[in-house]
Amino acid sequence: MPELPEVETIRRSLVRLAGRRITGLTILRTDIVKKNDLSIEHITGSRIAEVRRRGKYLVMDLGAEQYLVVHFGMTGRLLLVAREEPIALHTHAVIDLEGGCNLRYQDPRRFGGLSFVRDIEKFFSFLGPEPLDPSFGVREFAIRMQRGTRQIKAALLDQRVVAGIGNIYADEILFAAALHPARRVCELTEDEVVRLHGAIKQVIARAVEYRGTTFRDYRDGLNRPGQFQSRLSVYGRAGEPCPRCGEPVQRIVLAGRSTYHCATCQS
DNA sequence: ACCACAACCTGGCCGC
DNA sequence: TGCGGCCAGGTTGTGG
């Protein structure tokens, strides 16, 4: 579910938790714990020093080289609620916070989960650069992205190339760059790579401004939907007119995923 | 080493 | 109303 803009919006909705102490942790379903380098006793009593994000991962710095990392899969939510709130269906973890609030992880499909991590550098070592980081340069992007012969769509979804792009924004980025998603990475011209790099930064930044896309399940930490769904150019718009040329938007399947594009504008 | 594809889950929607 | 089929913001393992 959440891609970079959604996770960034969740992060912003939860920065207020910095400084708050964790007074309890209940795991209701153990299979959502992906990695566990820490003990529950260690986490209980620790203080949230900072709420960060890396790619599609939310990171709570608990101090003393301890981190709680959340990945939302397709349907994960992390909601800040009053302790008295009834436990919703598919709630798999409850974090008690000082002051009477709960942070609750719910995830019907259970593709996401929590990791309790010591070595955060190592944990994220596989990830590509942050697209919104000023150091995200076109040269390094070209080297990572143009390795191999696969289609551009598949390369954009590869978190080792750039961190945080998923199915919605891959399609939006390719539309913005006027590139056909089935093009092979090794055949792109220098000019096209520059265009793609620019489109990544522009589309992701704009989606963050609009607080992400709520297509069906996504909510931020305070249960608020995003606003970017109304600004999508092609994703989910099969048959509707292309905003640039008016020809109907096509849906095809690429890299095993629904892929929306304009066959006239994107080549 | 690379790449395509199935598998992991549950729920919602559509057509019969 | 009920059931089958298809679809879904992601990642990982398998086999070619």
mmCIF file with all atom_site columns, N, CA and C in Angstrom, chain A residues 5 9 18 23 25 30 39 66 87 96 99 111 121 123 126 184 197 207 211 247 254:
data_model
loop_
_atom_site.group_PDB
_atom_site.id
_atom_site.type_symbol
_atom_site.label_atom_id
_atom_site.label_alt_id
_atom_site.label_comp_id
_atom_site.label_asym_id
_atom_site.label_entity_id
_atom_site.label_seq_id
_atom_site.pdbx_PDB_ins_code
_atom_site.Cartn_x
_atom_site.Cartn_y
_atom_site.Cartn_z
_atom_site.occupancy
_atom_site.B_iso_or_equiv
_atom_site.pdbx_formal_charge
_atom_site.auth_seq_id
_atom_site.auth_comp_id
_atom_site.auth_asym_id
_atom_site.auth_atom_id
_atom_site.pdbx_PDB_model_num
ATOM 1  N N  . PRO A 1 5   ? 5.255   8.778   -0.584  1.00 0.00 ? 5   PRO A N  1
ATOM 2  C CA . PRO A 1 5   ? 4.458   9.931   -0.145  1.00 0.00 ? 5   PRO A CA 1
ATOM 3  C C  . PRO A 1 5   ? 3.498   9.610   0.998   1.00 0.00 ? 5   PRO A C  1
ATOM 4  N N  . THR A 1 9   ? 3.743   11.003  4.827   1.00 0.00 ? 9   THR A N  1
ATOM 5  C CA . THR A 1 9   ? 2.590   11.662  5.444   1.00 0.00 ? 9   THR A CA 1
ATOM 6  C C  . THR A 1 9   ? 2.260   11.031  6.799   1.00 0.00 ? 9   THR A C  1
ATOM 7  N N  . ALA A 1 18  ? 7.528   12.226  19.216  1.00 0.00 ? 18  ALA A N  1
ATOM 8  C CA . ALA A 1 18  ? 8.918   12.351  19.666  1.00 0.00 ? 18  ALA A CA 1
ATOM 9  C C  . ALA A 1 18  ? 8.945   12.830  21.110  1.00 0.00 ? 18  ALA A C  1
ATOM 10 N N  . THR A 1 23  ? 5.105   2.590   27.127  1.00 0.00 ? 23  THR A N  1
ATOM 11 C CA . THR A 1 23  ? 4.862   1.951   28.428  1.00 0.00 ? 23  THR A CA 1
ATOM 12 C C  . THR A 1 23  ? 4.432   0.499   28.290  1.00 0.00 ? 23  THR A C  1
ATOM 13 N N  . LEU A 1 25  ? 3.890   -2.994  25.158  1.00 0.00 ? 25  LEU A N  1
ATOM 14 C CA . LEU A 1 25  ? 3.849   -3.482  23.779  1.00 0.00 ? 25  LEU A CA 1
ATOM 15 C C  . LEU A 1 25  ? 3.164   -4.841  23.775  1.00 0.00 ? 25  LEU A C  1
ATOM 16 N N  . THR A 1 30  ? 1.948   -12.955 16.053  1.00 0.00 ? 30  THR A N  1
ATOM 17 C CA . THR A 1 30  ? 3.411   -12.946 15.989  1.00 0.00 ? 30  THR A CA 1
ATOM 18 C C  . THR A 1 30  ? 3.939   -12.936 14.563  1.00 0.00 ? 30  THR A C  1
ATOM 19 N N  . SER A 1 39  ? 14.389  -7.096  22.759  1.00 0.00 ? 39  SER A N  1
ATOM 20 C CA . SER A 1 39  ? 13.438  -7.783  23.630  1.00 0.00 ? 39  SER A CA 1
ATOM 21 C C  . SER A 1 39  ? 12.331  -6.824  24.016  1.00 0.00 ? 39  SER A C  1
ATOM 22 N N  . GLN A 1 66  ? 18.398  1.326   19.200  1.00 0.00 ? 66  GLN A N  1
ATOM 23 C CA . GLN A 1 66  ? 17.221  0.477   19.077  1.00 0.00 ? 66  GLN A CA 1
ATOM 24 C C  . GLN A 1 66  ? 16.199  1.173   18.192  1.00 0.00 ? 66  GLN A C  1
ATOM 25 N N  . ILE A 1 87  ? -10.617 -2.429  20.144  1.00 0.00 ? 87  ILE A N  1
ATOM 26 C CA . ILE A 1 87  ? -9.613  -2.961  19.226  1.00 0.00 ? 87  ILE A CA 1
ATOM 27 C C  . ILE A 1 87  ? -10.283 -3.353  17.912  1.00 0.00 ? 87  ILE A C  1
ATOM 28 N N  . ASP A 1 96  ? 1.506   0.869   23.824  1.00 0.00 ? 96  ASP A N  1
ATOM 29 C CA . ASP A 1 96  ? 0.976   1.807   24.810  1.00 0.00 ? 96  ASP A CA 1
ATOM 30 C C  . ASP A 1 96  ? 1.951   2.950   24.961  1.00 0.00 ? 96  ASP A C  1
ATOM 31 N N  . GLY A 1 99  ? 0.617   8.882   28.646  1.00 0.00 ? 99  GLY A N  1
ATOM 32 C CA . GLY A 1 99  ? -0.376  9.896   28.329  1.00 0.00 ? 99  GLY A CA 1
ATOM 33 C C  . GLY A 1 99  ? -1.707  9.301   27.892  1.00 0.00 ? 99  GLY A C  1
ATOM 34 N N  . PHE A 1 111 ? 0.696   -8.356  4.721   1.00 0.00 ? 111 PHE A N  1
ATOM 35 C CA . PHE A 1 111 ? 1.910   -8.311  3.898   1.00 0.00 ? 111 PHE A CA 1
ATOM 36 C C  . PHE A 1 111 ? 2.960   -7.434  4.555   1.00 0.00 ? 111 PHE A C  1
ATOM 37 N N  . GLU A 1 121 ? 21.674  0.670   9.805   1.00 0.00 ? 121 GLU A N  1
ATOM 38 C CA . GLU A 1 121 ? 22.433  0.835   8.561   1.00 0.00 ? 121 GLU A CA 1
ATOM 39 C C  . GLU A 1 121 ? 22.388  -0.457  7.744   1.00 0.00 ? 121 GLU A C  1
ATOM 40 N N  . PHE A 1 123 ? 20.286  -2.908  8.107   1.00 0.00 ? 123 PHE A N  1
ATOM 41 C CA . PHE A 1 123 ? 18.901  -3.238  7.763   1.00 0.00 ? 123 PHE A CA 1
ATOM 42 C C  . PHE A 1 123 ? 18.483  -2.589  6.442   1.00 0.00 ? 123 PHE A C  1
ATOM 43 N N  . PHE A 1 126 ? 20.323  -2.528  1.550   1.00 0.00 ? 126 PHE A N  1
ATOM 44 C CA . PHE A 1 126 ? 19.943  -2.935  0.187   1.00 0.00 ? 126 PHE A CA 1
ATOM 45 C C  . PHE A 1 126 ? 19.245  -1.810  -0.579  1.00 0.00 ? 126 PHE A C  1
ATOM 46 N N  . ARG A 1 184 ? 12.848  -0.817  -22.697 1.00 0.00 ? 184 ARG A N  1
ATOM 47 C CA . ARG A 1 184 ? 13.944  -1.493  -21.999 1.00 0.00 ? 184 ARG A CA 1
ATOM 48 C C  . ARG A 1 184 ? 14.925  -0.454  -21.475 1.00 0.00 ? 184 ARG A C  1
ATOM 49 N N  . HIS A 1 197 ? 14.511  10.939  -14.379 1.00 0.00 ? 197 HIS A N  1
ATOM 50 C CA . HIS A 1 197 ? 15.047  11.383  -13.084 1.00 0.00 ? 197 HIS A CA 1
ATOM 51 C C  . HIS A 1 197 ? 14.293  12.625  -12.579 1.00 0.00 ? 197 HIS A C  1
ATOM 52 N N  . ALA A 1 207 ? 3.210   14.606  -4.760  1.00 0.00 ? 207 ALA A N  1
ATOM 53 C CA . ALA A 1 207 ? 2.341   13.671  -4.026  1.00 0.00 ? 207 ALA A CA 1
ATOM 54 C C  . ALA A 1 207 ? 2.497   13.853  -2.519  1.00 0.00 ? 207 ALA A C  1
ATOM 55 N N  . ARG A 1 211 ? -0.273  15.000  0.394   1.00 0.00 ? 211 ARG A N  1
ATOM 56 C CA . ARG A 1 211 ? -0.448  14.063  1.507   1.00 0.00 ? 211 ARG A CA 1
ATOM 57 C C  . ARG A 1 211 ? -0.811  12.652  1.042   1.00 0.00 ? 211 ARG A C  1
ATOM 58 N N  . GLU A 1 247 ? -6.790  10.955  -25.732 1.00 0.00 ? 247 GLU A N  1
ATOM 59 C CA . GLU A 1 247 ? -6.981  9.554   -26.119 1.00 0.00 ? 247 GLU A CA 1
ATOM 60 C C  . GLU A 1 247 ? -7.204  8.714   -24.860 1.00 0.00 ? 247 GLU A C  1
ATOM 61 N N  . LEU A 1 254 ? 2.286   -5.393  -16.666 1.00 0.00 ? 254 LEU A N  1
ATOM 62 C CA . LEU A 1 254 ? 3.746   -5.396  -16.812 1.00 0.00 ? 254 LEU A CA 1
ATOM 63 C C  . LEU A 1 254 ? 4.342   -5.723  -15.458 1.00 0.00 ? 254 LEU A C  1
#
